[in-house]
Coordinates of C-alpha atoms in Angstrom, one line a residue:
Chain W
M150 CA 65.0 -212.8 73.6
D151 CA 66.4 -210.3 75.9
I152 CA 63.1 -208.5 76.2
L153 CA 61.3 -211.7 76.9
I154 CA 63.8 -212.6 79.9
S155 CA 63.2 -209.2 81.2
F156 CA 59.5 -209.5 81.0
I157 CA 59.6 -212.9 82.7
K158 CA 61.8 -211.4 85.3
I159 CA 59.3 -208.5 85.9
V160 CA 56.4 -210.9 86.3
V161 CA 58.2 -213.1 88.8
Y162 CA 59.5 -210.0 90.7
L163 CA 55.9 -208.5 90.9
G164 CA 54.5 -211.7 91.8
I165 CA 56.9 -212.4 94.5
L166 CA 56.5 -208.7 95.7
L167 CA 52.8 -208.7 96.0
F168 CA 52.6 -212.2 97.4
T169 CA 54.9 -211.2 100.1
V170 CA 53.1 -207.8 100.6
A171 CA 49.9 -209.9 101.1
Y172 CA 51.6 -212.3 103.6
L173 CA 53.5 -209.5 105.4
V174 CA 50.1 -208.1 106.6
L175 CA 49.4 -211.5 108.0
V176 CA 52.7 -211.9 109.4
E177 CA 52.6 -208.4 111.0
R178 CA 49.1 -209.2 112.6
R179 CA 50.3 -212.5 113.9
V180 CA 53.5 -211.2 115.4
S181 CA 51.8 -208.2 116.9
A182 CA 49.2 -210.6 118.4
F183 CA 51.9 -212.8 119.8
I184 CA 53.8 -209.7 121.4
Q185 CA 50.4 -208.8 123.0
N186 CA 49.9 -212.5 124.4
R187 CA 47.2 -213.0 121.8
I188 CA 46.7 -215.4 119.0
G189 CA 45.8 -213.3 116.1
P190 CA 43.9 -214.3 112.9
N191 CA 43.7 -218.0 112.8
R192 CA 40.4 -218.7 111.3
V193 CA 40.6 -218.5 107.6
G194 CA 42.3 -221.5 106.1
Y195 CA 44.8 -223.6 107.9
K196 CA 46.1 -221.5 110.9
G197 CA 44.8 -218.3 109.3
L198 CA 47.0 -218.7 106.1
L199 CA 44.3 -217.7 103.6
Q200 CA 43.5 -214.4 105.7
P201 CA 45.2 -212.2 103.1
V202 CA 42.9 -213.6 100.5
A203 CA 39.9 -212.8 102.5
D204 CA 41.3 -209.4 103.2
I205 CA 41.9 -208.6 99.5
L206 CA 38.3 -210.0 98.5
K207 CA 36.9 -207.6 101.3
L208 CA 38.6 -204.7 100.0
M209 CA 37.7 -205.3 96.4
I210 CA 33.9 -205.8 97.2
K211 CA 33.7 -202.7 99.4
E212 CA 32.0 -199.6 98.2
D213 CA 34.4 -196.9 96.8
I214 CA 33.4 -193.7 98.6
V215 CA 34.6 -190.3 97.2
P216 CA 33.9 -187.2 99.4
K217 CA 31.7 -184.8 97.5
L218 CA 34.2 -181.9 97.8
A219 CA 37.4 -184.0 97.2
Y220 CA 39.5 -182.8 94.0
K221 CA 38.7 -186.2 92.1
P222 CA 41.5 -186.4 89.6
L223 CA 44.2 -186.1 92.3
H224 CA 42.0 -188.1 94.8
R225 CA 42.2 -190.8 92.2
L226 CA 45.9 -190.3 91.2
A227 CA 47.4 -190.3 94.6
P228 CA 47.1 -194.0 95.6
I229 CA 48.3 -194.9 92.0
I230 CA 51.5 -192.8 92.6
S231 CA 52.1 -194.4 95.9
I232 CA 51.9 -197.9 94.6
V233 CA 53.8 -197.2 91.4
V234 CA 56.6 -195.8 93.3
A235 CA 56.6 -198.5 95.8
L236 CA 56.7 -201.3 93.2
S237 CA 59.2 -199.6 90.7
T238 CA 61.8 -199.0 93.3
F239 CA 62.3 -202.7 93.6
A240 CA 63.6 -202.9 90.2
V241 CA 67.1 -202.1 90.8
V242 CA 67.5 -204.2 93.7
P243 CA 69.6 -207.4 93.0
F244 CA 68.3 -210.7 94.3
G245 CA 71.3 -212.6 93.6
D246 CA 74.5 -212.7 91.3
K247 CA 73.9 -214.6 88.1
I248 CA 72.0 -217.9 87.5
V249 CA 72.5 -220.2 84.6
L250 CA 69.2 -221.4 83.4
F251 CA 68.6 -223.5 80.2
G252 CA 72.2 -222.6 79.2
K253 CA 71.6 -218.8 79.5
E254 CA 73.1 -216.7 82.0
I255 CA 70.6 -214.6 83.7
K256 CA 71.1 -211.6 85.9
L257 CA 68.9 -211.5 89.0
Q258 CA 68.0 -208.0 88.7
I259 CA 65.5 -206.5 86.5
A260 CA 67.4 -203.2 85.7
S261 CA 71.1 -202.8 86.3
V262 CA 71.0 -199.0 86.3
N263 CA 74.4 -197.3 86.7
V264 CA 72.8 -194.9 89.1
G265 CA 71.0 -197.4 91.1
I266 CA 71.2 -195.7 94.5
L267 CA 70.1 -192.2 92.9
Y268 CA 67.2 -193.9 91.2
I269 CA 66.1 -195.4 94.7
L270 CA 66.5 -192.1 96.4
A271 CA 64.6 -190.2 93.5
L272 CA 61.7 -192.6 93.4
T273 CA 61.3 -192.9 97.2
S274 CA 61.1 -189.0 97.5
L275 CA 58.3 -189.2 94.7
G276 CA 56.6 -191.5 97.0
V277 CA 55.7 -188.5 99.3
Y278 CA 53.7 -186.9 96.4
G279 CA 51.2 -189.8 96.7
I280 CA 50.7 -189.0 100.3
A281 CA 50.7 -185.3 100.3
L282 CA 48.3 -185.3 97.3
A283 CA 46.0 -187.8 99.0
G284 CA 45.9 -185.4 102.0
W285 CA 45.4 -182.4 100.0
A286 CA 42.8 -183.9 97.6
S287 CA 40.7 -185.5 100.3
N288 CA 39.5 -182.0 101.4
N289 CA 39.6 -183.2 104.9
K290 CA 41.6 -181.4 107.8
Y291 CA 42.9 -184.6 109.1
S292 CA 44.0 -185.8 105.9
L293 CA 45.7 -182.5 105.1
L294 CA 47.7 -182.5 108.4
G295 CA 48.7 -186.0 107.6
G296 CA 50.0 -185.0 104.3
L297 CA 51.8 -182.1 105.5
R298 CA 53.5 -184.0 108.3
S299 CA 54.5 -186.6 105.7
S300 CA 56.2 -184.1 103.4
A301 CA 58.0 -182.4 106.4
Q302 CA 59.1 -185.7 107.7
I303 CA 60.4 -187.0 104.4
I304 CA 62.2 -183.8 103.5
S305 CA 64.0 -183.9 106.8
Y306 CA 65.0 -187.4 106.8
E307 CA 65.9 -187.7 103.2
L308 CA 68.9 -185.5 103.9
S309 CA 70.5 -187.7 106.4
M310 CA 69.3 -190.8 104.4
G311 CA 71.3 -189.5 101.4
L312 CA 74.1 -188.5 103.5
S313 CA 74.6 -191.7 105.2
I314 CA 74.6 -193.7 101.7
I315 CA 77.4 -191.3 100.6
G316 CA 79.7 -193.3 102.9
V317 CA 78.7 -196.5 101.3
I318 CA 79.4 -195.0 97.9
L319 CA 82.7 -193.6 99.0
I320 CA 83.9 -197.2 100.1
A321 CA 82.4 -199.1 97.2
G322 CA 83.3 -196.5 94.5
T323 CA 80.2 -197.0 92.4
L324 CA 76.4 -196.2 92.3
E325 CA 75.4 -199.4 91.0
L326 CA 73.8 -201.6 93.4
D327 CA 75.1 -204.9 92.1
K328 CA 78.6 -203.5 92.2
I329 CA 78.2 -202.4 95.8
V330 CA 77.2 -205.9 96.7
E331 CA 80.2 -207.3 95.1
A332 CA 82.3 -205.0 97.1
Q333 CA 81.0 -206.4 100.3
S334 CA 82.3 -210.1 99.6
G335 CA 83.4 -212.2 102.6
W336 CA 82.7 -210.5 105.9
R337 CA 83.3 -206.9 104.3
W338 CA 79.7 -206.0 105.1
F339 CA 79.3 -202.3 105.2
I340 CA 77.5 -202.7 108.6
F341 CA 80.9 -203.4 110.0
L342 CA 82.5 -200.6 108.1
Q343 CA 79.9 -198.0 108.4
P344 CA 78.1 -198.7 111.8
V345 CA 77.1 -195.1 112.3
G346 CA 76.0 -194.8 108.7
F347 CA 73.8 -197.8 109.1
I348 CA 72.1 -196.5 112.1
T349 CA 71.3 -193.1 110.7
F350 CA 70.1 -194.8 107.3
F351 CA 68.0 -197.3 109.2
V352 CA 66.4 -194.7 111.2
S353 CA 65.8 -192.7 108.3
V354 CA 64.2 -195.7 106.4
F355 CA 61.7 -195.9 109.2
A356 CA 60.8 -192.4 108.6
E357 CA 60.6 -192.7 104.9
T358 CA 58.4 -195.9 105.1
N359 CA 56.2 -194.3 107.8
R360 CA 56.8 -197.2 110.1
L361 CA 55.8 -196.9 113.6
P362 CA 58.2 -194.7 115.6
F363 CA 57.6 -192.1 112.8
D364 CA 54.2 -193.0 111.6
L365 CA 53.0 -189.5 112.0
P366 CA 51.3 -189.2 108.7
E367 CA 48.8 -191.7 109.6
A368 CA 49.0 -191.4 113.5
E369 CA 45.5 -192.8 114.2
P370 CA 45.0 -191.6 117.8
E371 CA 45.6 -187.9 116.5
L372 CA 44.6 -187.8 112.8
V373 CA 41.8 -190.5 112.7
G374 CA 43.7 -192.2 109.8
G375 CA 45.8 -189.4 108.5
Y376 CA 46.3 -189.3 104.7
H377 CA 43.9 -192.4 104.0
T378 CA 41.1 -191.1 106.2
E379 CA 38.9 -190.4 103.0
Y380 CA 39.8 -193.6 101.2
T381 CA 37.8 -196.7 100.9
G382 CA 37.9 -200.1 99.0
L383 CA 40.6 -200.9 96.7
K384 CA 42.1 -197.2 97.0
F385 CA 42.6 -197.7 100.5
G386 CA 44.1 -201.2 99.7
L387 CA 46.6 -199.5 97.3
F388 CA 47.8 -197.3 100.1
F389 CA 48.1 -200.3 102.4
L390 CA 49.8 -202.3 99.8
A391 CA 52.3 -199.4 98.9
E392 CA 53.1 -199.2 102.7
Y393 CA 54.2 -202.7 103.0
A394 CA 55.7 -202.8 99.5
N395 CA 57.8 -200.0 100.7
M396 CA 58.8 -201.8 103.9
I397 CA 59.9 -204.6 101.8
T398 CA 61.9 -202.3 99.4
A399 CA 63.4 -200.6 102.3
S400 CA 64.5 -203.7 103.9
A401 CA 66.0 -205.0 100.5
V402 CA 67.7 -201.7 100.0
V403 CA 69.2 -202.0 103.6
T404 CA 70.2 -205.4 103.1
T405 CA 71.8 -204.4 99.8
L406 CA 73.7 -201.5 101.1
Y407 CA 74.7 -202.7 104.5
L408 CA 74.2 -206.4 105.2
G409 CA 76.1 -207.6 102.2
G410 CA 73.1 -208.0 99.8
W411 CA 73.2 -211.7 98.5
Q412 CA 76.8 -212.4 99.7
F413 CA 77.1 -215.5 101.7
P414 CA 80.6 -215.3 103.2
Y415 CA 83.2 -217.4 101.5
I416 CA 80.7 -219.6 99.6
N417 CA 83.0 -220.0 96.5
T418 CA 85.6 -221.7 98.7
F419 CA 83.2 -224.5 99.6
G420 CA 83.3 -226.2 96.2
I421 CA 79.4 -226.2 95.5
P422 CA 78.4 -226.5 91.8
D423 CA 77.7 -222.8 90.4
F424 CA 73.9 -223.4 90.1
W425 CA 73.5 -224.2 93.8
V426 CA 75.8 -221.2 94.8
S427 CA 73.2 -218.9 93.1
V428 CA 70.4 -220.7 94.7
I429 CA 72.1 -220.4 98.2
Q430 CA 73.0 -216.7 97.4
I431 CA 69.1 -216.0 96.6
L432 CA 68.1 -217.6 99.8
T433 CA 70.6 -215.7 101.7
F434 CA 69.2 -212.5 100.2
I435 CA 65.6 -213.5 101.1
S436 CA 66.5 -214.5 104.6
K437 CA 68.4 -211.3 105.3
V438 CA 65.6 -209.2 104.0
L439 CA 63.1 -211.3 106.2
I440 CA 65.2 -210.6 109.2
V441 CA 65.3 -206.9 108.6
I442 CA 61.4 -206.9 108.0
M443 CA 60.9 -208.8 111.5
F444 CA 63.1 -206.4 113.0
M445 CA 61.0 -203.5 111.7
I446 CA 57.8 -205.3 112.8
V447 CA 59.1 -205.8 116.4
I448 CA 60.3 -202.4 116.5
R449 CA 56.9 -201.2 115.5
W450 CA 55.3 -202.9 118.6
T451 CA 58.0 -202.0 121.0
V452 CA 58.5 -198.0 120.5
P453 CA 55.9 -195.5 120.9
R454 CA 55.4 -192.9 118.4
F455 CA 57.4 -189.7 118.4
R456 CA 55.9 -186.3 119.1
Y457 CA 56.1 -184.0 116.1
D458 CA 58.8 -181.9 117.6
Q459 CA 60.7 -184.6 118.8
L460 CA 60.8 -185.9 115.3
M461 CA 62.0 -182.8 113.9
N462 CA 64.7 -182.5 116.6
L463 CA 65.8 -185.9 116.0
G464 CA 65.9 -185.3 112.3
W465 CA 67.8 -182.1 112.2
K466 CA 69.8 -181.8 115.4
W467 CA 71.0 -185.5 115.5
M468 CA 70.6 -187.4 112.2
L469 CA 72.0 -184.8 110.0
P470 CA 75.0 -183.8 112.0
L471 CA 75.7 -187.5 112.5
S472 CA 75.5 -188.5 109.0
L473 CA 77.6 -185.5 107.9
A474 CA 80.2 -186.3 110.4
N475 CA 80.1 -189.9 109.2
V476 CA 80.7 -188.7 105.7
I477 CA 83.8 -186.5 106.7
V478 CA 85.2 -189.3 108.8
T479 CA 84.8 -191.9 106.0
A480 CA 86.4 -189.6 103.4
L481 CA 89.2 -188.8 105.7
V482 CA 90.0 -192.4 106.4
I483 CA 89.8 -193.4 102.8
Y484 CA 92.2 -190.4 101.9
L485 CA 94.6 -191.6 104.5
V486 CA 94.5 -195.3 103.4
E487 CA 94.9 -194.7 99.9
Chain H
M225 CA 58.1 -166.7 142.1
N226 CA 55.1 -168.6 143.5
K227 CA 55.1 -172.4 143.6
V228 CA 52.7 -173.0 140.7
N229 CA 54.9 -171.4 138.2
R230 CA 58.1 -173.3 139.3
K231 CA 59.6 -175.7 136.8
V232 CA 59.3 -179.4 137.2
I233 CA 62.4 -180.7 138.9
R234 CA 63.7 -184.1 137.8
T235 CA 64.9 -186.1 140.5
E236 CA 67.0 -188.4 138.2
D237 CA 68.2 -187.3 134.9
L238 CA 68.8 -189.7 131.9
N239 CA 72.2 -190.9 131.7
F240 CA 74.3 -190.9 128.7
W241 CA 73.3 -194.3 127.3
Q242 CA 69.6 -193.6 127.9
K243 CA 70.0 -190.3 125.8
L244 CA 71.5 -192.5 123.1
Y245 CA 68.1 -194.1 122.8
I246 CA 69.5 -197.1 121.1
P247 CA 70.3 -199.4 124.0
E248 CA 66.9 -198.5 125.4
I249 CA 65.2 -199.7 122.2
I250 CA 67.1 -202.8 122.6
K251 CA 65.9 -203.3 126.0
G252 CA 62.4 -202.8 124.9
M253 CA 62.9 -205.2 122.0
K254 CA 64.0 -207.8 124.5
I255 CA 60.7 -207.4 126.5
T256 CA 58.6 -207.7 123.3
I257 CA 60.4 -210.7 122.0
K258 CA 60.2 -212.4 125.5
Q259 CA 56.5 -211.7 125.5
M260 CA 56.1 -213.6 122.1
F261 CA 57.0 -217.0 123.7
L262 CA 54.7 -216.5 126.8
P263 CA 51.2 -218.3 126.9
K264 CA 48.5 -216.7 125.2
F265 CA 45.4 -215.3 127.0
T266 CA 42.9 -215.7 124.0
R267 CA 40.1 -218.1 124.4
Q268 CA 39.1 -219.7 121.1
Y269 CA 35.5 -218.8 121.9
P270 CA 33.0 -220.7 119.9
E271 CA 34.8 -224.0 120.5
E272 CA 36.1 -223.3 124.0
K273 CA 33.4 -221.8 126.1
W274 CA 33.6 -219.9 129.3
N275 CA 32.2 -221.5 132.4
P276 CA 30.9 -218.8 134.5
P277 CA 31.0 -218.9 138.4
A278 CA 27.9 -219.4 140.5
S279 CA 27.8 -215.7 141.1
F280 CA 27.3 -214.9 137.3
R281 CA 24.0 -213.5 136.3
G282 CA 23.0 -215.0 133.0
R283 CA 19.6 -215.2 131.6
P284 CA 16.7 -215.6 134.1
V285 CA 15.0 -219.0 134.0
L286 CA 12.4 -220.6 135.9
V287 CA 13.2 -223.7 138.3
E288 CA 11.4 -226.8 137.2
E289 CA 10.9 -229.4 140.0
N290 CA 9.5 -232.8 139.4
G291 CA 8.3 -231.8 136.0
K292 CA 6.5 -228.7 137.2
E293 CA 7.5 -225.1 137.8
R294 CA 8.0 -223.9 141.3
C295 CA 6.4 -220.5 140.5
V296 CA 3.1 -219.7 142.3
A297 CA 2.4 -216.7 140.1
C298 CA 2.5 -214.1 142.8
G299 CA 3.7 -211.6 140.2
L300 CA 6.2 -210.2 142.5
C301 CA 8.9 -210.5 139.8
S302 CA 6.9 -208.7 137.2
R303 CA 6.2 -206.1 139.8
V304 CA 10.0 -205.5 140.8
C305 CA 11.2 -205.6 137.3
P306 CA 12.8 -202.4 136.4
A307 CA 12.7 -202.9 132.8
L308 CA 9.1 -204.1 132.7
A309 CA 10.3 -207.5 130.9
I310 CA 8.3 -210.0 132.7
E311 CA 4.6 -210.8 132.3
V312 CA 2.8 -213.2 134.5
Q313 CA -0.9 -214.6 134.0
A314 CA -1.9 -216.7 137.0
S315 CA -4.3 -219.4 137.3
E316 CA -5.7 -222.0 139.8
T317 CA -5.1 -225.7 140.1
E318 CA -6.6 -228.3 142.4
L319 CA -3.0 -229.2 143.9
S320 CA -2.0 -227.9 147.3
K321 CA 0.0 -225.3 145.6
E322 CA -3.2 -223.7 144.2
R323 CA -1.8 -221.3 141.8
Y324 CA 0.4 -221.6 138.9
P325 CA 1.4 -219.4 136.0
V326 CA -0.4 -220.0 132.6
K327 CA 1.7 -217.6 130.8
F328 CA 5.2 -216.5 131.8
E329 CA 7.0 -214.5 129.4
I330 CA 10.4 -212.6 129.7
N331 CA 11.2 -210.3 127.1
M332 CA 14.9 -210.8 126.5
L333 CA 15.4 -207.6 124.5
R334 CA 14.2 -205.7 127.6
C335 CA 15.8 -207.8 130.4
I336 CA 19.0 -206.1 131.9
F337 CA 20.2 -209.1 134.2
C338 CA 19.9 -207.2 137.3
G339 CA 18.6 -210.3 139.1
L340 CA 15.9 -208.3 141.0
C341 CA 13.3 -210.9 140.1
E342 CA 15.4 -213.5 141.7
E343 CA 15.7 -211.5 144.8
A344 CA 12.1 -210.8 145.0
C345 CA 10.9 -214.3 144.3
P346 CA 9.5 -215.8 147.8
E347 CA 9.6 -219.4 146.3
E348 CA 13.1 -219.3 144.9
A349 CA 11.3 -220.2 141.5
I350 CA 13.1 -217.8 139.2
V351 CA 16.7 -217.6 139.4
M352 CA 19.7 -216.4 137.0
S353 CA 21.2 -219.0 135.0
K354 CA 24.8 -219.3 133.5
E355 CA 23.6 -218.9 129.9
Y356 CA 25.1 -215.9 128.3
E357 CA 24.5 -216.8 124.7
L358 CA 21.5 -214.9 123.5
T359 CA 21.0 -214.1 119.9
F360 CA 17.8 -213.7 118.0
F361 CA 16.9 -213.3 114.4
S362 CA 13.8 -211.5 115.1
Q363 CA 12.1 -209.6 118.0
E364 CA 9.3 -212.2 118.4
E365 CA 12.0 -214.8 119.1
A366 CA 13.3 -212.7 121.9
I367 CA 10.3 -213.2 123.9
F368 CA 10.9 -216.4 126.0
G369 CA 7.7 -218.3 127.0
K370 CA 7.5 -221.0 129.6
D371 CA 8.9 -223.7 127.0
K372 CA 12.2 -221.8 127.0
L373 CA 12.4 -220.6 130.5
L374 CA 11.8 -223.8 132.4
M375 CA 14.9 -225.5 133.4
P376 CA 15.4 -228.6 135.6
K377 CA 16.5 -228.0 139.2
E378 CA 19.6 -230.2 138.9
T379 CA 21.1 -227.9 136.2
L380 CA 20.8 -224.9 138.4
K381 CA 22.3 -226.5 141.5
D382 CA 25.2 -224.1 141.6
R383 CA 23.2 -221.0 141.6
L384 CA 20.6 -222.2 144.2
E385 CA 23.3 -223.1 146.6
F386 CA 25.1 -219.8 146.0
L387 CA 21.8 -218.0 146.7
R388 CA 21.3 -220.0 149.9
Q389 CA 24.8 -219.3 151.1
Y390 CA 24.9 -215.6 150.4
R391 CA 21.2 -214.3 150.5

């Protein structure tokens, strides 16, 4: 019975994730168009709402071209790694507290791993293999440069990402994501307790997901398409999917760690039935994630790309010392308070 | 040191808040979010067509007056055409005009919309219209004969007035 529930949860999660990814592409295109005083795709279906379907169909029908000198096994493996990592990271993110359905209490999280944050960190750093291998296996100089840049970028930003999370862990006293959310009840969101940590984490998240101020791995003006230059059809689609799935996961993690996850401040004092409390909590989580995603999209169309040396300077000279100082100050304060 | 090798001197240095970068990003986001609510420039093309001004040079057409072309088949347009797109064959009539084109063809694949035919024409018989939608499924279709080229004088009023004013 528990296995069945987990299975249903996985299917629902995957469905929601893939659906959101498909529509996120549309949202991004529409928002970017609006920012540039255009209208954006509005032809397919009502107001362009069927555009994702058309996009996916087009990607599936396209010819799959593999370069003659590419290393084929890795060329095939790379998009799979990317997508697997992007989708499985989502497993530990808690959507809500608990919901009682058909007399059964269901935890709204696929896997409540006791090292939740470590799991996320480990998997997101695996994601770089997809990009680096794609760059290497394509046998194309631009792809290779993209892959190299990606690995350098992710290594340098992972440090500050991990260090800024330590502040959260110190306060919450646990690695489990659902416990961390529970620790943020009321207005005790970690964004207020850890503003510096939030900024360093959020900037690192941009770098980890290859979003625009740090999208050097694909950098289309310099590197053609970066790591996915030599990919076509569904394989390219998988990279695309992975990028947006990563974005959703990243914003879900940001929400969970810093914006109070599914916490709706003081909802238990309103006297609403338990079931509706759970529903409101899920909706709160979803809207928080959407706000973070919108923020990421608007940032993409606001800030120009960093130069490579600027990226490294920012990563090593600013982010790392800042997050280190954040850890030390947090630890000191906690030591003094207790 | 000579002047060439001198370092660039900044007249204004970034202040503390600008170096922090985050307030500047927020400023930038204010601008982008403001842009989202401004009117859009996009024209929904096939539904909403552009009406060009009189000075626009669309496809060349023959002016039709009283059900007849004005053209006297002098061949100046075909002579002046730099792309060799126009072919005229003249014939005679009993009217006072005496000559008319039996065959008048413009190859729209060759036409470069320069408007020299219009300038050369002594009778104001060939003018540039406002039509800019030219698509064909075959090369044969792109050769416009008299049937497609003739256009009543009333529809070309804008252009004829423009020519009289500025030529």
